[in-house]
Coordinates of C-alpha atoms in Angstrom, one line a residue:
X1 CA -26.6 8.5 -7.2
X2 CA -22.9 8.8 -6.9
X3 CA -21.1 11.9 -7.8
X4 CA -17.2 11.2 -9.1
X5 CA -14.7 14.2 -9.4
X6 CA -11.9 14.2 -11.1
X7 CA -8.4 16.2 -11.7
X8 CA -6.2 14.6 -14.5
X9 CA -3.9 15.9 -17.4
X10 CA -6.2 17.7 -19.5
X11 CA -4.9 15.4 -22.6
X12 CA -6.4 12.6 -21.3
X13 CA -10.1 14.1 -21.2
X14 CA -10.9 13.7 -24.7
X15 CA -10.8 9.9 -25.7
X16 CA -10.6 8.6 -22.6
X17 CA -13.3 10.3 -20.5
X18 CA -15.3 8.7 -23.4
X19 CA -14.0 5.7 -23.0
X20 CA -14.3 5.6 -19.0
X21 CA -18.3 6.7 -19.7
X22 CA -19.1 4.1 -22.0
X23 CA -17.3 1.0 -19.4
X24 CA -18.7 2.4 -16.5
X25 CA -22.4 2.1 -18.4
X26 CA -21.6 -1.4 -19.4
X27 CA -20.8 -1.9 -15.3
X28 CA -24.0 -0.5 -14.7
X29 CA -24.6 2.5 -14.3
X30 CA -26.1 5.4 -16.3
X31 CA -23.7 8.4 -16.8
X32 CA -26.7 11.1 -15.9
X33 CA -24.4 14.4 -16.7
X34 CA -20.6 14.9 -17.4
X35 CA -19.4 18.8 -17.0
X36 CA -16.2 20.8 -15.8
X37 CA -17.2 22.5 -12.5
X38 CA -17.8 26.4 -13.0
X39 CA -15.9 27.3 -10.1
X40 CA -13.1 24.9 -10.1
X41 CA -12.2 24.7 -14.5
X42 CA -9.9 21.7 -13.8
X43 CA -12.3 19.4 -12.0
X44 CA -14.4 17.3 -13.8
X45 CA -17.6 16.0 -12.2
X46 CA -19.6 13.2 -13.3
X47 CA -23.3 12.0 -11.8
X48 CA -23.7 8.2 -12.1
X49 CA -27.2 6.3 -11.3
X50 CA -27.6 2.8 -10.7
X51 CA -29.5 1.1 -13.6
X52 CA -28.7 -2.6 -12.0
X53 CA -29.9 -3.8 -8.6
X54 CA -26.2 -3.6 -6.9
X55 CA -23.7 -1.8 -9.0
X56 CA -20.6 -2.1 -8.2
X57 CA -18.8 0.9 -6.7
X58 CA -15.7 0.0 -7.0
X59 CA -15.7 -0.7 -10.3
X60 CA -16.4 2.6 -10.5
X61 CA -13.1 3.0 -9.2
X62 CA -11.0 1.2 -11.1
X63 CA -12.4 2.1 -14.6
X64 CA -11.7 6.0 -13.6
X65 CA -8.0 4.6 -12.3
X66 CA -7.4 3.0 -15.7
X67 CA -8.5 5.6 -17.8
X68 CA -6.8 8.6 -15.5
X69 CA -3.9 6.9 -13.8
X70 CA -2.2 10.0 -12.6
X71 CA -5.1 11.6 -11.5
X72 CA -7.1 12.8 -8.1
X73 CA -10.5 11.7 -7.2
X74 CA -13.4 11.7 -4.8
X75 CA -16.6 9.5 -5.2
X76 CA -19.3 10.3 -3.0
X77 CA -22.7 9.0 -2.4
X78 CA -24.2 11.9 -1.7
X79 CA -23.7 15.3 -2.7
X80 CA -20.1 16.8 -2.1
X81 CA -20.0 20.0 0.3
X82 CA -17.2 21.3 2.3
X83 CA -16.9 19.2 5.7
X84 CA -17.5 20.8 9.2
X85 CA -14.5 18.6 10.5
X86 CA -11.3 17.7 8.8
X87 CA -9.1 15.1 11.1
X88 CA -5.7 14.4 9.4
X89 CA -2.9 11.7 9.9
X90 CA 0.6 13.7 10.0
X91 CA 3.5 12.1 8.8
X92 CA 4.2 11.6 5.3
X93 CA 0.4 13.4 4.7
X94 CA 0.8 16.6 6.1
X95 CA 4.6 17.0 6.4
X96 CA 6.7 14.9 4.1
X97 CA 8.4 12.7 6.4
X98 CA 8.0 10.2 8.9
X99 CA 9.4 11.4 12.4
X100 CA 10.7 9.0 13.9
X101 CA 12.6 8.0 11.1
X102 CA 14.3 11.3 11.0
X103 CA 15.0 11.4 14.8
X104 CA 16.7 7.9 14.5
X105 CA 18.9 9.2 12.1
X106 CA 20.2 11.1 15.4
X107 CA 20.9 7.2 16.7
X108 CA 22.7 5.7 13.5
X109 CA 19.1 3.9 13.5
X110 CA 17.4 5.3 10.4
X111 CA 17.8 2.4 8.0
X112 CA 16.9 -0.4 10.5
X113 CA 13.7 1.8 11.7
X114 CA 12.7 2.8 9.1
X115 CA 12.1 -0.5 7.4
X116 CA 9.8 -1.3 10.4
X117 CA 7.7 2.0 9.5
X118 CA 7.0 0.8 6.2
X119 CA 6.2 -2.4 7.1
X120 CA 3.9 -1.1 9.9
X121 CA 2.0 1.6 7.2
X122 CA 1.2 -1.3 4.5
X123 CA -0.4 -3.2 7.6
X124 CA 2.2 -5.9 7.7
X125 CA 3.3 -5.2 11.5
X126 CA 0.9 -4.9 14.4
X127 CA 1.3 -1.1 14.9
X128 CA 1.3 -0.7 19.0
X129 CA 4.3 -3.3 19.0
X130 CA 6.0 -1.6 16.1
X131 CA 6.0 1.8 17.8
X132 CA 6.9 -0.3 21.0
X133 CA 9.8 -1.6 19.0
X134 CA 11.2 1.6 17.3
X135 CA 10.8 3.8 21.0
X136 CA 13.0 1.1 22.7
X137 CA 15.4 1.2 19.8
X138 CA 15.9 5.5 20.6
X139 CA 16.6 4.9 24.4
X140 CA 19.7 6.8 25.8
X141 CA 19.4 9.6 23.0
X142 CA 19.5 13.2 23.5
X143 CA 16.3 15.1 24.0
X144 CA 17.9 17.5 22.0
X145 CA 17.7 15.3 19.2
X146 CA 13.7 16.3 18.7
X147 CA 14.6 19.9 18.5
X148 CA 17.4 19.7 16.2
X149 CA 15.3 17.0 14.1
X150 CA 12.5 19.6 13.8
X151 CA 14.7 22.5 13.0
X152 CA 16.7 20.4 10.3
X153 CA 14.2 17.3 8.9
X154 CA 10.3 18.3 9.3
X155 CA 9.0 20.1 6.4
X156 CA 5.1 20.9 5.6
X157 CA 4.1 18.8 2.6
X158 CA 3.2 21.2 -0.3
X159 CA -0.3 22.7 0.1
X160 CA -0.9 22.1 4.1
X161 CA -0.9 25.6 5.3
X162 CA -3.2 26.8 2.3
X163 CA -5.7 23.6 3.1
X164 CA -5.8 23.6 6.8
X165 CA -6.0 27.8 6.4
X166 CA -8.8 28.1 4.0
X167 CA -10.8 25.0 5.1
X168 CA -10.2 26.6 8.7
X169 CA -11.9 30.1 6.6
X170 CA -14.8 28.1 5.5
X171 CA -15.7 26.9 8.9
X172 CA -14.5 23.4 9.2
X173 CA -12.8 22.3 12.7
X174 CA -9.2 21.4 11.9
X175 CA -7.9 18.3 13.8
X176 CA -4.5 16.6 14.0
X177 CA -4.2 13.1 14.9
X178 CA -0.9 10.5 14.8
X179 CA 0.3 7.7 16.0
X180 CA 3.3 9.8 16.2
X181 CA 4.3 12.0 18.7
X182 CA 3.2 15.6 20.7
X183 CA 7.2 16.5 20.7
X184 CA 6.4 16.6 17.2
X185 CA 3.1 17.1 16.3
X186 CA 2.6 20.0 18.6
X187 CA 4.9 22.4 16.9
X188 CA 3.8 20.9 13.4
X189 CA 0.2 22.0 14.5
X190 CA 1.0 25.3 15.3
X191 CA 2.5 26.0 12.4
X192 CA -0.1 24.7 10.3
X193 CA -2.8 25.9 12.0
X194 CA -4.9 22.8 13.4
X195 CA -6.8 23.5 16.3
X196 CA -6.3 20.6 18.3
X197 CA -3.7 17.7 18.3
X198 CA -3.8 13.8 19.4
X199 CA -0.9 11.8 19.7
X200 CA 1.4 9.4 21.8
X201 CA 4.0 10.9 24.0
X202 CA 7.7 9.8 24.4
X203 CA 9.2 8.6 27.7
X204 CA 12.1 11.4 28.5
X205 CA 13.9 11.1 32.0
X206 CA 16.8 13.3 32.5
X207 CA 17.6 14.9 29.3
X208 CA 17.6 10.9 27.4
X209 CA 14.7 9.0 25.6
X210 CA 13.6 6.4 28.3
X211 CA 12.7 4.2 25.2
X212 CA 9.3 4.2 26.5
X213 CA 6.0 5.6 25.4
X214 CA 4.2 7.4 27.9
X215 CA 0.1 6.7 28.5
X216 CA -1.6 5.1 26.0
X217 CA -1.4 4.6 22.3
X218 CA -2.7 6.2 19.3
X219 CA -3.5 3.6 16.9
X220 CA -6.0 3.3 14.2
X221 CA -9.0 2.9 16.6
X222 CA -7.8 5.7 18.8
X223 CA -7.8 7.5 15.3
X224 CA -11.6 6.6 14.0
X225 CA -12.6 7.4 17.7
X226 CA -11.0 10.7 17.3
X227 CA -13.2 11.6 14.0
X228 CA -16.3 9.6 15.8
X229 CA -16.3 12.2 18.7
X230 CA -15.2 15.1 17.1
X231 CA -18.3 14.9 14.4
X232 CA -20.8 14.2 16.8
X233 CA -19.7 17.5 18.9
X234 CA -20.8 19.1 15.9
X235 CA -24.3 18.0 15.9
X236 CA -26.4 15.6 13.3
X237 CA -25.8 15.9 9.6
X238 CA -22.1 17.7 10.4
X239 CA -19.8 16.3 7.3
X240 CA -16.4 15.0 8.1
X241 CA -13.4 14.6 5.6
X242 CA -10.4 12.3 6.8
X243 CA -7.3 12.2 5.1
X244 CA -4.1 9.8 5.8
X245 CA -1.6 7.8 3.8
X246 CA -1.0 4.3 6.0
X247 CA -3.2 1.2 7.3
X248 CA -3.5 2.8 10.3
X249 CA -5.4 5.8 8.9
X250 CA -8.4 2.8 7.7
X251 CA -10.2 2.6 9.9
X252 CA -10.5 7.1 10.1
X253 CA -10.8 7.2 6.6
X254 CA -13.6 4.6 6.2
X255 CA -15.7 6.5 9.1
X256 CA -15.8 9.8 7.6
X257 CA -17.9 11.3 5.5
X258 CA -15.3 11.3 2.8
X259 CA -11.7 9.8 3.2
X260 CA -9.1 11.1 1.4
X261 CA -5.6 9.0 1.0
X262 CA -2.9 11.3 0.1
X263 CA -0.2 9.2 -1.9
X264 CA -0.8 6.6 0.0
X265 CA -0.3 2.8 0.7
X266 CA -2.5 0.5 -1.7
X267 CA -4.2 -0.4 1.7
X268 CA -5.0 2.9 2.6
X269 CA -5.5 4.2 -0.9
X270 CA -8.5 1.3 -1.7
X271 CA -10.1 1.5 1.5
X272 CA -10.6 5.5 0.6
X273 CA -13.1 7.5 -1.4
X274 CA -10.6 9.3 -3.2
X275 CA -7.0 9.8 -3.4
X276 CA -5.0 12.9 -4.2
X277 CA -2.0 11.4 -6.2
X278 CA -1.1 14.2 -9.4
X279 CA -1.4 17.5 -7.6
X280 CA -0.7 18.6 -3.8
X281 CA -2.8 18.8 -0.7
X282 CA -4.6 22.5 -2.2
X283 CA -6.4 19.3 -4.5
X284 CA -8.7 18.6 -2.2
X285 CA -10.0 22.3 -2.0
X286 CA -10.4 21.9 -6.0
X287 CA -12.7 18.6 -4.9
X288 CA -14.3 20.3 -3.3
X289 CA -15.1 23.4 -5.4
X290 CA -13.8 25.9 -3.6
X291 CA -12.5 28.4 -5.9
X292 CA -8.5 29.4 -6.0
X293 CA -9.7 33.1 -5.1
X294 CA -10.9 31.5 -1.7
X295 CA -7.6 30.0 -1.2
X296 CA -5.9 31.5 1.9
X297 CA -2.0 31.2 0.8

């Protein structure tokens, strides 16, 4: 069985929800039930069986992407309950920027490293030597530069306290992880409410970036290791939900339970089971029925 939920303009839900049912029979598989969740109105779940040997997930996928292009979905192979862990990426998933673009700002650098970021989130760069290459671009600035860049830059993306807070409420371990850095991600944690943070850690030596990093780096295995360990802390059976928005979240986001890519790289966004791409982070909670009066805001 697969289970597919849905959020998409309510216009849409008429002709094409009809016409997403009757191409995702002819792709084999039999549409078993089709019904608005009763404690989520807006979500739309749909239970698929495979009538043909191997059907085809992913086209799945891509018929409910053509019929609700502005939409936000999970697909899940087994039935959808809140996880016990959620690990997240940070930087343009749960605050709206990416860090060390803003702090090179501070070094007349944004343009030039920030071209390397994208390049290094659609998977086009090897990420250690892209984060070695924008570090060593930063040397000789300010460590005061970080503070200010928090203060003035780093903003929570829309629906990240009330997600990390209610799934927090429900019981699920809340877990930070980034190839960015603690300077950042620390303080971004606290105010969000994770309880536990993994990230790289910039060189500093007398008040100046050293243009270093310091120990090891956080890169997309460190990140699946992360989720790895974390869920098996939990015990057997423990669900995990991964969200992220870059090709270094892949690897995360194929290992858990459910991976989630939040407006994301087409990279990222294919090698998820859902995206969130119409609404804000507080989507996810819809996905997975929890009811706005169990919001925590």
């Amino acid at each position: 069985m697969l289970i597919a939920r849905l959020i998409a303009e309510p216009e849409t839900l008429g002709d094409n929800l009809a016409l997403a049912m009757e191409q995702i029979e002819d792709a084999g598989w039999e549409v078993a039930g089709a019904g608005m969740l009763s404690e989520v109105d807006d979500v739309l779940e749909m239970e698929l069986i495979e009538e043909a040997k191997a059907p085809d997930v992913g086209a799945v996928r891509r018929i409910l992407d053509q019929c609700f292009p502005n939409s936000d979905l999970l697909l899940s192979r087994e039935a959808i309950e809140v996880p016990r862990l959620f690990v997240s990426d940070m930087d343009s998933t749960m605050i709206g920027q990416e860090c060390i673009d803003e702090l090179a700002d501070f070094a007349g650098l944004k343009e030039r490293i920030a071209a390397i970021t994208e390049r290094a989130m659609r998977g086009e760069l090897d990420f250690e030597a892209a984060l070695r290459e924008r570090v060593g671009l930063l040397k000789d600035l300010s460590e005061g530069a970080i503070a200010q860049c928090l203060e003035e830059r780093i903003r929570p993306m829309d629906g990240a306290r009330t997600l990390v807070a209610t799934l927090k409420a429900q019981g699920t371990r809340t877990v930070l992880v980034t190839g960015g850095f603690h300077a950042f991600a620390d303080p971004v944690a606290q105010q969000l409410g994770f309880e536990h943070v993994v990230a790289n850690r910039l060189g500093v030596h007398g008040g100046v970036l050293t243009g270093d990093v310091v120990g090891g780096i956080v890169d997309s295995s460190v990140k699946r290791q992360v989720l790895l360990d974390e869920t098996a802390r939990l015990g057997e059976g423990a669900g995990s939900l991964a969200t992220g928005d870059g090709a270094n979240d892949i690897p995360m986001l194929e290992a858990a339970t459910h991976g989630i890519a939040y407006r994301a790289k087409p990279k990222a966004r294919a090698a998820a089971d859902g995206w969130i791409e119409r609404g804000d982070l507080t989507a996810i909670l819809s996905l997975y029925g929890i009811a706005r009066e169990h919001w925590l805001v």
